[in-house]
Short mmCIF file of C-alpha atoms in Angstrom, two decimals:
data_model
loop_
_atom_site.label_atom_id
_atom_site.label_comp_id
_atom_site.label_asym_id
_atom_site.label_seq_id
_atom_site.Cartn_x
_atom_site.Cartn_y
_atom_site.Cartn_z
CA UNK E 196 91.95 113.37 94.26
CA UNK E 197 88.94 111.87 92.40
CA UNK E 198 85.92 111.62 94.19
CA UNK E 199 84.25 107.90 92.63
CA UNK E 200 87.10 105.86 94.04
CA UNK E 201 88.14 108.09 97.33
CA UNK E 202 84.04 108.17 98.31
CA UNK E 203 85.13 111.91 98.60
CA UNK E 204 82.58 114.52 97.17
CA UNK E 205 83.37 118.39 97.38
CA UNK E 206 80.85 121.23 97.75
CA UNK E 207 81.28 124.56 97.10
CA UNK E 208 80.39 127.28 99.01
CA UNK E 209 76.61 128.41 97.88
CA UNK E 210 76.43 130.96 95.57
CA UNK E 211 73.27 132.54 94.32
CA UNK E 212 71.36 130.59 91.51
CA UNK E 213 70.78 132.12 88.16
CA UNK E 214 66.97 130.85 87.42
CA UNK E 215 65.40 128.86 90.77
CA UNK E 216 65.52 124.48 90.57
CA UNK E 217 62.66 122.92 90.71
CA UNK E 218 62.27 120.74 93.99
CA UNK E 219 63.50 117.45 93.78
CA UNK E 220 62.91 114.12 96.16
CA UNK E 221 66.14 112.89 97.60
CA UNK E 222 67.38 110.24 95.76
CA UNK E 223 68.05 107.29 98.86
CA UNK E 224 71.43 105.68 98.63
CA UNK E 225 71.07 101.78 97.52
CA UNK E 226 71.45 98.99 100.18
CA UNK E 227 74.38 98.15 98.85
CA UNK E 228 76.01 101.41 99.61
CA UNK E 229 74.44 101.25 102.93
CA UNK E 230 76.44 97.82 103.28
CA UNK E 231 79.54 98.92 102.65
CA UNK E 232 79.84 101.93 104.55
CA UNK E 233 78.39 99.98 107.40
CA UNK E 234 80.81 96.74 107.40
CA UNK E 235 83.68 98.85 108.65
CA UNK E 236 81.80 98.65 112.07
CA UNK E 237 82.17 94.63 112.27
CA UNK E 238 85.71 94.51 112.45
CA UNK E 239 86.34 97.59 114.87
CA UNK E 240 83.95 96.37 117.48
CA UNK E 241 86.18 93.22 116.74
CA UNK E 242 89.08 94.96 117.99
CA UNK E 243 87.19 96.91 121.00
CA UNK E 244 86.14 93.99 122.97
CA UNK E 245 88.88 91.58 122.95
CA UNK E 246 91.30 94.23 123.73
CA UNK E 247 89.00 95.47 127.05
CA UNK E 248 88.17 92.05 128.18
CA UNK E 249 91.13 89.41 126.98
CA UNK E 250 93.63 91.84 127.49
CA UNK E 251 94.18 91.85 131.30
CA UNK E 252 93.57 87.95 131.92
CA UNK E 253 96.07 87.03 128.96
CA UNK E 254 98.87 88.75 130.35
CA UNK E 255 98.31 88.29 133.76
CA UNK E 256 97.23 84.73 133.41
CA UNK E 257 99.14 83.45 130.34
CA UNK E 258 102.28 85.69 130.26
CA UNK E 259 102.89 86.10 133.66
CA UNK E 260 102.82 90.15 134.14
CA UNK E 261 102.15 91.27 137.91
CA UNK E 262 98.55 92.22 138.25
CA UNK E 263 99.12 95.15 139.60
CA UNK E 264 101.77 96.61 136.32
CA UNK E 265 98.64 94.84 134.08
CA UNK E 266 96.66 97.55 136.05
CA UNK E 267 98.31 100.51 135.89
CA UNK E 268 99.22 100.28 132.18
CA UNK E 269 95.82 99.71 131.23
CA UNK E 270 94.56 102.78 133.27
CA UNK E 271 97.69 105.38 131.87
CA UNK E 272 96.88 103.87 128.06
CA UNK E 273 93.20 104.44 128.68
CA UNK E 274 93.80 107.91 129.93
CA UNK E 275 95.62 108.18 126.67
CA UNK E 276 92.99 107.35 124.90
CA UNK E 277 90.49 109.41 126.07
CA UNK E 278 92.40 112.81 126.20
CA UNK E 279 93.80 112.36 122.53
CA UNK E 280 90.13 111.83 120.77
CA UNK E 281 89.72 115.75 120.62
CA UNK E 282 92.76 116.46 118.89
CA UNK E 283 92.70 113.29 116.38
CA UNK E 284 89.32 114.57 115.17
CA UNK E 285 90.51 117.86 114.15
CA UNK E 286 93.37 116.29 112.31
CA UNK E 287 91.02 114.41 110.56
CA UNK E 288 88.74 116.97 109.49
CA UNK E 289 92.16 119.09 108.07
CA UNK E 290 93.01 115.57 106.32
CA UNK E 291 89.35 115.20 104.74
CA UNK E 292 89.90 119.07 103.81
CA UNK E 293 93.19 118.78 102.34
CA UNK E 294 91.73 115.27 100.32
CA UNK E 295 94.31 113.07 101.79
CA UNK E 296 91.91 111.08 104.43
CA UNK E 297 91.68 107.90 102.13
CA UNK E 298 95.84 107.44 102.86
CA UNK E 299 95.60 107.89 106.00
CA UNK E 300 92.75 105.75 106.65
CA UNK E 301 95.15 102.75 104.70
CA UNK E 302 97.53 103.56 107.18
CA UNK E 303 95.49 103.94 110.19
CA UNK E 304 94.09 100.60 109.41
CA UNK E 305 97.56 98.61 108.51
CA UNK E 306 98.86 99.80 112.04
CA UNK E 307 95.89 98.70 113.58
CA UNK E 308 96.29 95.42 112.21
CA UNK E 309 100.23 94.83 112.83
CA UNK E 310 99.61 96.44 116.27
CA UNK E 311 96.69 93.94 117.19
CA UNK E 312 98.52 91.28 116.02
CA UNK E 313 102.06 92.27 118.32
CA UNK E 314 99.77 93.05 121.53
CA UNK E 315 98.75 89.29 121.11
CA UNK E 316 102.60 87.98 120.80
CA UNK E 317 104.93 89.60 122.95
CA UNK E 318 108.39 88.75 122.03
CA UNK E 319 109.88 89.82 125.36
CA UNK E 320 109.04 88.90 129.06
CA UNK E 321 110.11 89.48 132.72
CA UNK E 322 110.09 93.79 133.26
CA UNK E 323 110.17 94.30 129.71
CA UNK E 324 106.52 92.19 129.11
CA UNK E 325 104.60 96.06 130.62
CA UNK E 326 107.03 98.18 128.61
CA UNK E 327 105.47 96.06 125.51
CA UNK E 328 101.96 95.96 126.69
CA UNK E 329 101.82 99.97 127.02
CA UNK E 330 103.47 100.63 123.68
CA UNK E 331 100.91 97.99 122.02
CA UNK E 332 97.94 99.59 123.58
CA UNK E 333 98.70 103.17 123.20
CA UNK E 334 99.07 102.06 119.27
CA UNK E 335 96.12 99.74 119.20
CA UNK E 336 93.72 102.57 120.63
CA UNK E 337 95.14 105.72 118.42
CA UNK E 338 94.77 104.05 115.22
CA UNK E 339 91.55 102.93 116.16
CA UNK E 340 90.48 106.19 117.38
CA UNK E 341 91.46 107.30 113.71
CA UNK E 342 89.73 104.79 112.27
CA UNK E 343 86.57 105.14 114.62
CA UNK E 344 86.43 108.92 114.06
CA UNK E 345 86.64 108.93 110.82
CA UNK E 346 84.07 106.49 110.15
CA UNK E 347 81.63 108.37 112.53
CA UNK E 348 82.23 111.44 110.69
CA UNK E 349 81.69 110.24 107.51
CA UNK E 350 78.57 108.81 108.68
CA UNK E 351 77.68 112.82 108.96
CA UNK E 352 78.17 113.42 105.96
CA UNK E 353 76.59 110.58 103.83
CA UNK E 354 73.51 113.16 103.58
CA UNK E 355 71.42 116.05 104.91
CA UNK E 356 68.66 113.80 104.96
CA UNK E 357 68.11 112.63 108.77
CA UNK E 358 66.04 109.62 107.75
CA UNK E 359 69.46 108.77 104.96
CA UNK E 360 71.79 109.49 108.13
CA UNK E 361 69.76 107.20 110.23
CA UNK E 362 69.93 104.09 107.76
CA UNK E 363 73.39 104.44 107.53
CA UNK E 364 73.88 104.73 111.66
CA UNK E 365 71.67 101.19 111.60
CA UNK E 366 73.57 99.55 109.12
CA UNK E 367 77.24 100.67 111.34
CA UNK E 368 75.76 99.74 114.33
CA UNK E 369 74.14 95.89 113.04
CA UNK E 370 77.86 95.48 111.76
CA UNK E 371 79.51 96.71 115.11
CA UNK E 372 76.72 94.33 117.15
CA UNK E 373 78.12 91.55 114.73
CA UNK E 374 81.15 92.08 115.33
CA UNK E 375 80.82 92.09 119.05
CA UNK E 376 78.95 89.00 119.30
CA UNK E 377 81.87 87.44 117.21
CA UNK E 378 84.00 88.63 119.32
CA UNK E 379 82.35 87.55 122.42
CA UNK E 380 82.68 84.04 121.12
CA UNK E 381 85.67 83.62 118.99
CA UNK E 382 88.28 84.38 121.10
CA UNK E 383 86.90 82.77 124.16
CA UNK E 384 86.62 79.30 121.72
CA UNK E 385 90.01 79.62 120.30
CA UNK E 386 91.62 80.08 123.97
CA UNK E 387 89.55 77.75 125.26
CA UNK E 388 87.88 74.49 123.03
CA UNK E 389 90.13 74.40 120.17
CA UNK E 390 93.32 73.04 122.13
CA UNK E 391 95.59 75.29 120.59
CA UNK E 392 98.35 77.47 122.68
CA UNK E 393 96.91 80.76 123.42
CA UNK E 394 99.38 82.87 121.43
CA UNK E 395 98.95 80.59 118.50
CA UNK E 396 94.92 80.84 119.12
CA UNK E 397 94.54 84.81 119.63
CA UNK E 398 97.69 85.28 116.43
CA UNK E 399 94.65 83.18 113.82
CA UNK E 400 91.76 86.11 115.97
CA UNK E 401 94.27 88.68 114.39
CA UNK E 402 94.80 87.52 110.97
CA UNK E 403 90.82 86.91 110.44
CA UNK E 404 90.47 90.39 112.14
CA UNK E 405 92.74 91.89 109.65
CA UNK E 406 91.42 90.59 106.82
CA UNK E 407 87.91 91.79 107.40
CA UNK E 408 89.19 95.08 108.26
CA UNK E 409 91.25 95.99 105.27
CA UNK E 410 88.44 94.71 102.64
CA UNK E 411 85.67 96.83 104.91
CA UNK E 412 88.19 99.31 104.12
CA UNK E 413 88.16 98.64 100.68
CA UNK E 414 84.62 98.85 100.03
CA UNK E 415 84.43 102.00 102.13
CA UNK E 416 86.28 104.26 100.32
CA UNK E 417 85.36 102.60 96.63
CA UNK E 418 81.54 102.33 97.04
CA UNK E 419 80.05 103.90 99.89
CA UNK E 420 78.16 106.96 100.00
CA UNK E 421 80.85 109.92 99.55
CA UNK E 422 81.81 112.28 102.33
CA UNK E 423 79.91 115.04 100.75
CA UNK E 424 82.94 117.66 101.63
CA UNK E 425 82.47 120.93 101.80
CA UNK E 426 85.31 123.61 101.14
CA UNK E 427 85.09 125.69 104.32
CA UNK E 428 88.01 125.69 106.23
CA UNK E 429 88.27 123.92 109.71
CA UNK E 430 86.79 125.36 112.62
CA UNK E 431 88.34 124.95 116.06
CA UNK E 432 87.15 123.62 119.02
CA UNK E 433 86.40 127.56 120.27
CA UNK E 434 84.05 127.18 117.03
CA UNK E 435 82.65 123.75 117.84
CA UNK E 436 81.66 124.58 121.27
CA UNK E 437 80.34 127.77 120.08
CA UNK E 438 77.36 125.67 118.38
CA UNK E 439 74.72 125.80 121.14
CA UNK E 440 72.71 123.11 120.15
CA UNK E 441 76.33 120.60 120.10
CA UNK E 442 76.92 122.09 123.33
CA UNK E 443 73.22 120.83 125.01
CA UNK E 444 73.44 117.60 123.31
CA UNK E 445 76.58 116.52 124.92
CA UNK E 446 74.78 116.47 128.69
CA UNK E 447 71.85 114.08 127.77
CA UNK E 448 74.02 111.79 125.30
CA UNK E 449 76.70 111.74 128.68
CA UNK E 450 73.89 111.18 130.95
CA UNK E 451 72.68 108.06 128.59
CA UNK E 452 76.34 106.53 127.98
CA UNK E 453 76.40 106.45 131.44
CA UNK E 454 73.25 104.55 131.84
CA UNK E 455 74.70 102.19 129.79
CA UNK E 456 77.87 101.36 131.26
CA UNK E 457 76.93 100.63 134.36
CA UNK E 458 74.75 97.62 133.90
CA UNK E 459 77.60 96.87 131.08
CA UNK E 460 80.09 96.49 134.18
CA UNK E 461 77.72 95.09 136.23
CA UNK E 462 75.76 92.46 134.15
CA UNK E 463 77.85 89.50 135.09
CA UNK E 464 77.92 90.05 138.81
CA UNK E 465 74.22 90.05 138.53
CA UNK E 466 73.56 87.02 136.57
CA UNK E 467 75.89 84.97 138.82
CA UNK E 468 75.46 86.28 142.37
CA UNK E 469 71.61 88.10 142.04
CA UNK E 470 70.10 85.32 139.61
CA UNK E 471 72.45 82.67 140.42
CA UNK E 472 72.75 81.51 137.17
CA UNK E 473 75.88 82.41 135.54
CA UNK E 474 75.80 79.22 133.23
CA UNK E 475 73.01 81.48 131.10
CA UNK E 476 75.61 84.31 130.68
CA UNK E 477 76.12 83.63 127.19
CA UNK E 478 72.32 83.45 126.15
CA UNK E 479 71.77 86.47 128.34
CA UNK E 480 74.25 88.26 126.29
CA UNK E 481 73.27 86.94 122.89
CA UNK E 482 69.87 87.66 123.00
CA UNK E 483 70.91 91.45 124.44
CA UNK E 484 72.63 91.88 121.45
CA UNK E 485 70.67 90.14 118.97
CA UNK E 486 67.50 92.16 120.41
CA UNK E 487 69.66 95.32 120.00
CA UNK E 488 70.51 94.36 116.19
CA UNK E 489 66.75 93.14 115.84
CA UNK E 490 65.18 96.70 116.93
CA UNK E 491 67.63 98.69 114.43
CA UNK E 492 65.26 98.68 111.72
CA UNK E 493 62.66 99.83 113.79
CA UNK E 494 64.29 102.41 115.16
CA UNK E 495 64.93 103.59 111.44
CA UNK E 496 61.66 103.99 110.63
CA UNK E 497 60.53 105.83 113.48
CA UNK E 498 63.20 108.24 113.27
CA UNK E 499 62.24 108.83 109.68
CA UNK E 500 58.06 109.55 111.25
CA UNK E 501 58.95 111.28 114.39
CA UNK E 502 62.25 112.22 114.25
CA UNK E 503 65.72 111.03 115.89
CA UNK E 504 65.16 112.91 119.37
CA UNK E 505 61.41 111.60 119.88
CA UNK E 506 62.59 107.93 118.36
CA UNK E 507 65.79 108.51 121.13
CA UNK E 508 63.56 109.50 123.51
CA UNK E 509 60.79 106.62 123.22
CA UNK E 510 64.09 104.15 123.01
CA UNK E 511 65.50 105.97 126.69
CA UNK E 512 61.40 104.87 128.16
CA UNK E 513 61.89 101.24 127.43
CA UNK E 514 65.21 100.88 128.63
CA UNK E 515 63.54 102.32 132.10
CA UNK E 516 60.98 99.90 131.84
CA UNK E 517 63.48 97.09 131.27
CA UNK E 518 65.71 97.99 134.30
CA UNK E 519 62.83 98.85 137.09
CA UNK E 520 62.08 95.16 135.75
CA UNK E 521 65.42 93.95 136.53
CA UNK E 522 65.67 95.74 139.70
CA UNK E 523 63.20 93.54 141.34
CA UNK E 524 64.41 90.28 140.29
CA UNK E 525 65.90 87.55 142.51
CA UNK E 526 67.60 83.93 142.52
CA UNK E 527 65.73 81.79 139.76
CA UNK E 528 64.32 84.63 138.01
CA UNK E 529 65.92 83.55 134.46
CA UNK E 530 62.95 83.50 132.61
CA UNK E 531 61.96 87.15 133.49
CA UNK E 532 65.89 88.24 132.99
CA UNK E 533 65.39 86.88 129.10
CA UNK E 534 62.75 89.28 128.52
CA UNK E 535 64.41 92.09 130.35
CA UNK E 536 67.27 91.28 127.71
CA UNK E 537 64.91 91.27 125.11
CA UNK E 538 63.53 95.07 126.17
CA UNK E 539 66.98 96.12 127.03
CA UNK E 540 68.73 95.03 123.73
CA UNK E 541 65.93 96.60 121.75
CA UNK E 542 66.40 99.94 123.70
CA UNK E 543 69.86 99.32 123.30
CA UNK E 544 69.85 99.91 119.24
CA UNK E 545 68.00 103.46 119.97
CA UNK E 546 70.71 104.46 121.95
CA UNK E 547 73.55 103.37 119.66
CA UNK E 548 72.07 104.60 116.16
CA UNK E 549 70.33 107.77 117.23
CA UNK E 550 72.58 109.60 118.87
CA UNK E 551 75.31 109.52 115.94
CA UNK E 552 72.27 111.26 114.39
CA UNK E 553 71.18 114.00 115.99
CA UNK E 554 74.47 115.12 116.22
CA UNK E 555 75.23 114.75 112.90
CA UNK E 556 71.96 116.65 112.05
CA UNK E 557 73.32 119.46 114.30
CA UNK E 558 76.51 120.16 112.72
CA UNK E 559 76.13 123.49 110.45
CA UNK E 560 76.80 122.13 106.48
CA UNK E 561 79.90 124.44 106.50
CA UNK E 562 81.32 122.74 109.25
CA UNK E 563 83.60 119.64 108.98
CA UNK E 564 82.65 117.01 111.59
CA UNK E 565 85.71 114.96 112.98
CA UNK E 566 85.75 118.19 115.62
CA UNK E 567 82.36 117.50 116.78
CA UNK E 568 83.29 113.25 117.17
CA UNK E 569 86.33 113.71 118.98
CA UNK E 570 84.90 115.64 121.48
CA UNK E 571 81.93 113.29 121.03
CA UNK E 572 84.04 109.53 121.81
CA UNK E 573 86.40 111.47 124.15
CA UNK E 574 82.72 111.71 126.32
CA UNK E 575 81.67 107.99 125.90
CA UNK E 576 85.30 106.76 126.85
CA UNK E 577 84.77 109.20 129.73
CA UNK E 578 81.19 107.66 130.44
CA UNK E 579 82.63 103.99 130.23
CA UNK E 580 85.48 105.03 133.08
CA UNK E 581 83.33 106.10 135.67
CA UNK E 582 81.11 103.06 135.39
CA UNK E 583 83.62 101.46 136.88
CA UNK E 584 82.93 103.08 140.28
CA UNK E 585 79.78 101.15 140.73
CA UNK E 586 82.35 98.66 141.97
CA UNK E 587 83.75 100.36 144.85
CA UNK E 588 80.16 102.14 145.45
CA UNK E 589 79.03 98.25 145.52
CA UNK E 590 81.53 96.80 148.35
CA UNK E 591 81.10 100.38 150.45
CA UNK E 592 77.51 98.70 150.13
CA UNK E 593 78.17 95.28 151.68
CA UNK E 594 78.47 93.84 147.98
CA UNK E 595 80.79 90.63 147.59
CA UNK E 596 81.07 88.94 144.71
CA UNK E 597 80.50 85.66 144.85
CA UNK E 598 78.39 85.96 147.97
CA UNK E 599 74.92 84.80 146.30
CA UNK E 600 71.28 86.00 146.08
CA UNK E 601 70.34 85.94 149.86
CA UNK E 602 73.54 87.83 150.88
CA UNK E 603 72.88 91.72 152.16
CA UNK E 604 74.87 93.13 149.24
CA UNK E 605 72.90 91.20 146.18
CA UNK E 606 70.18 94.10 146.94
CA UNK E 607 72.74 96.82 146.42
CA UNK E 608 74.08 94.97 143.55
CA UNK E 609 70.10 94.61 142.56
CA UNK E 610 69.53 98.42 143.15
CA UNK E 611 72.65 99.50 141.17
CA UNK E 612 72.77 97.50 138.51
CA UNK E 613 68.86 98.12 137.68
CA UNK E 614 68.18 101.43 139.45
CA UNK E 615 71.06 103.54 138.98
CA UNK E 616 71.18 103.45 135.52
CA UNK E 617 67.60 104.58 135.44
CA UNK E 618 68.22 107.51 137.45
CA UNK E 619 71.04 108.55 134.28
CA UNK E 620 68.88 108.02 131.80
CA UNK E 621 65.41 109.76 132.90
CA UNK E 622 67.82 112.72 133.74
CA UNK E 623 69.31 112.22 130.31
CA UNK E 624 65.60 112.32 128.82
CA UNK E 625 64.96 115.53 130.90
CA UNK E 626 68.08 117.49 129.61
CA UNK E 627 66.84 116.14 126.20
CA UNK E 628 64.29 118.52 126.26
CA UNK E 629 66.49 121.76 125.80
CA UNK E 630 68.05 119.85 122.75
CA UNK E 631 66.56 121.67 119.41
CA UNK E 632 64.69 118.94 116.92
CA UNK E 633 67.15 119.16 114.06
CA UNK E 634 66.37 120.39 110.32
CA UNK E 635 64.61 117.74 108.33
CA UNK E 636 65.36 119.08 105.09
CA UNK E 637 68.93 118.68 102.91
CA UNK E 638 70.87 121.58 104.00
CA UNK E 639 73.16 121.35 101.10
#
C-alpha cells in the first residue's frame, strides 16, 4: 500500500552506510499534522464517557431493565474489555506489519458508530432488553479498543524524537479533554433541556458522534504524521515483557492511574456531601478539565528541557499538593475547591500526555508497539476497576451519601478522596525512580 495516503511509512532494517551523513536537525512535523493526528481523540473520549456514565441510568431509568441485570452486564462486558486489550494490540501490530491497518481502522470505526448508535435504541424490551445491552457493549468497547490502540500506537511512532512524541501526546489528549467536556454536557442537555424523547435525544448524540469520528478518521490516515513502520516481524508478549525498562514502567504508571481514579469516583460525593455544594459540580468539572487542557502546552515544553520522566514527575508533586489541599476542606469551602481544580487539572495534563511518552520512548525501534498498548490500556481499565472499592472502603467507614459535611463519614470521604490518592501517587513517584530516562536522540 502507498505510504502518502495510508500515513504508513516503512523502514528497513539498518544496514551499514557506504560514506557517513552528515548530522541533520529533525525536521518538526507542522501543526497541522499535529491536528489531525490529534482530532481522533475528540470523538473517542466522546464515546468513553457517555457509555460509563449514561449507560446504566438510561436503561434502568428510561427502558426499564432491573438494576441489578444493568449491573451485572456492565461488570461481565467490562471484564471483557479489559482481558481482550492484550490480544487486540498484537493483532494490530501484525495488521500495521502486513499494511492492512488503514482497512481495518475504516471498519473498526463504522462498527463503532452503528454499534453506538443501536446501544442508544434498543428495538426489543422485557428479558431480551440485557441480552441487547451486553451484545451492544461488548461491540461498543472492542472496536473502540481497536480504535484506541491503534491510535496510541501510532502516536509511538510519529518520531524518535521525545520532544515530537510529546507534541503529538498534547495535541491527542486537548482533543480527548474536548471531547469529554462535550460529552459531559451534550448528552445531559439533549436528555434533559431540549424536550425531546430520550431515544430520539441520545440517536442525534450518535449521528454528531459519528460524523466527527469518521472525518478524524479521514484526516488521520491522509495527513498525519506516518506510522514510521519498521519491517521486523512481531514480537510476542514473552518479547514485550522481556524489555526491562517496559516492565518497571508499568508499576509507577499503575500506581498513578490509580491515583487518578479514585478522586474520579469520588469527586461528586465530595462536592455534594463534604462541600455541600453540588450545584457547582459542573464548574468544578469544567475548570478541572479546562486547567488540564490549559497546562498541556506546558507540559510540552518541559518535557522537551527536562525530559518526560522529570516533567511526569514534577506533574505527580502538584497533584500531591492539590489533594493534601483538598483533604482539609469542609462545608463552604468552594472557593478553595476552584483552585484545587485549577492545580489538579493542570497536574492532570502531565499525567495524561507523559506517560504515552515515556513508553513510547522505551519501545526498541525494531519493535512494533500495539503489544506494548494493549498490555498498557488493559492496566488503566484495571486501575479504573478497583477505584471503585473506595466505595465499599467508604461505608465500612461510616460514609453515607447524602449524609452532609458534619456527618462522621464526610471525614473518611475527606481522607479518601484527598489522601488516598496521594499515598498512589508518591509511591508511583518512588517506583519512578528505577524507570531508565529514555534516549533523546532519533533512534531510526
Amino acid at each position: 500500500m502507498t505510504a502518502p495516503h495510508l500515513g504508513i511509512a516503512t523502514a528497513a532494517t539498518p544496514t551499514a552506510p557506504t560514506a557517513p551523513a552528515a548530522p541533520t536537525a529533525p525536521n518538526p512535523a507542522p501543526a497541522s499534522a499535529m491536528a489531525a493526528y490529534g482530532l481522533l481523540g475528540m470523538p473517542l473520549a466522546m464515546a468513553a464517557l457517555p457509555v460509563y456514565v449514561q449507560v446504566p441510568a438510561y436503561y434502568a431509568s428510561e427502558l426499564g431493565l432491573a438494576m441489578s441485570a444493568t449491573g451485572t452486564v456492565l461488570f461481565a462486558a467490562r471484564l471483557i474489555d479489559t482481558v481482550q486489550d492484550p490480544f487486540l494490540g498484537r493483532w494490530i501490530d501484525h495488521l500495521a506489519q502486513r499494511g492492512k491497518l488503514a482497512p481495518a481502522l475504516w471498519l473498526a470505526c463504522l462498527v463503532l458508530s452503528a454499534t453506538f448508535a443501536m446501544l442508544w435504541l434498543p428495538p426489543v424490551r422485557g428479558g431480551a432488553l440485557a441480552a441487547w445491552l451486553a451484545l451492544s457493549l461488548i461491540l461498543v468497547y472492542s472496536a473502540h479498543s481497536v480504535v484506541n490502540i491503534a491510535y496510541l500506537a501510532w502516536g509511538a511512532r510519529v518520531s524518535g524524537e521525545p520532544a515530537t512524541l510529546t507534541r503529538a501526546a498534547a495535541w491527542r489528549e486537548a482533543a480527548g479533554l474536548a471531547g469529554v467536556m462535550l460529552a459531559s454536557v451534550l448528552p445531559a442537555w439533549l436528555l434533559g433541556a431540549s424536550g425531546w424523547p430520550a431515544a430520539l435525544a441520545m440517536a442525534g448524540y450518535a449521528l454528531v458522534f459519528a460524523a466527527l469520528l469518521l472525518g478524524a478518521l479521514a484526516l488521520l490516515l491522509r495527513h498525519a504524521p506516518a506510522w514510521r513502520h519498521h519491517s521486523a516481524g512481531v514480537h510476542g508478549w514473552r518479547a514485550t515483557l522481556a524489555n526491562r525498562a517496559f516492565r518497571r514502567l508499568l508499576l509507577p504508571y499503575f500506581l498513578n492511574a490509580i491515583s487518578v481514579s479514585i478522586p474520579a469516583t469520588l469527586v461528586l460525593f465530595f462536592v455534594q456531601d463534604r462541600l455541600g455544594a453540588p450545584q457547582w459540580s459542573g464548574a468544578f468539572l469544567a475548570t478541572y478539565f479546562a486547567a488540564g487542557a490549559c497546562g498541556l502546552p506546558l507540559w510540552t515544553r518541559l518535557s522537551a528541557r527536562i525530559g518526560p520522566t522529570g516533567a511526569w514527575r514534577l506533574g505527580m508533586t502538584l497533584a500531591v499538593a492539590a489533594f493534601v489541599w483538598a483533604a482539609g476542606l469542609g462545608t463552604g469551602d468552594t472557593g478553595a475547591y476552584l483552585a484545587v481544580c485549577v492545580l489538579a487539572g493542570l497536574a492532570l495534563g502531565a499525567d495524561l500526555a507523559l506517560p504515552p511518552v515515556l513508553l513510547a520512548c522505551l519501545i526498541p525501534p525494531g519493535e512494533q508497539p500495539g503489544g506494548y498498548y494493549g498490555i498498557w490500556s488493559l492496566l488503566g481499565k484495571l486501575a479504573l476497576a478497583l477505584s471503585g472499592l473506595a466505595l465499599p472502603l467508604l461505608a465500612w467507614c461510616g460514609y453515607q451519601p447524602g449524609a452532609g459535611g458534619t456527618a462522621p463519614g464526610s471525614h473518611a470521604l475527606a481522607l479518601v478522596y484527598g489522601g488516598l490518592p496521594c499515598l498512589f501517587k508518591l509511591a508511583a513517584m518512588l517506583c519512578l525512580r528505577t524507570v531508565p530516562a529514555p534516549p533523546m536522540e532519533d533512534p531510526t
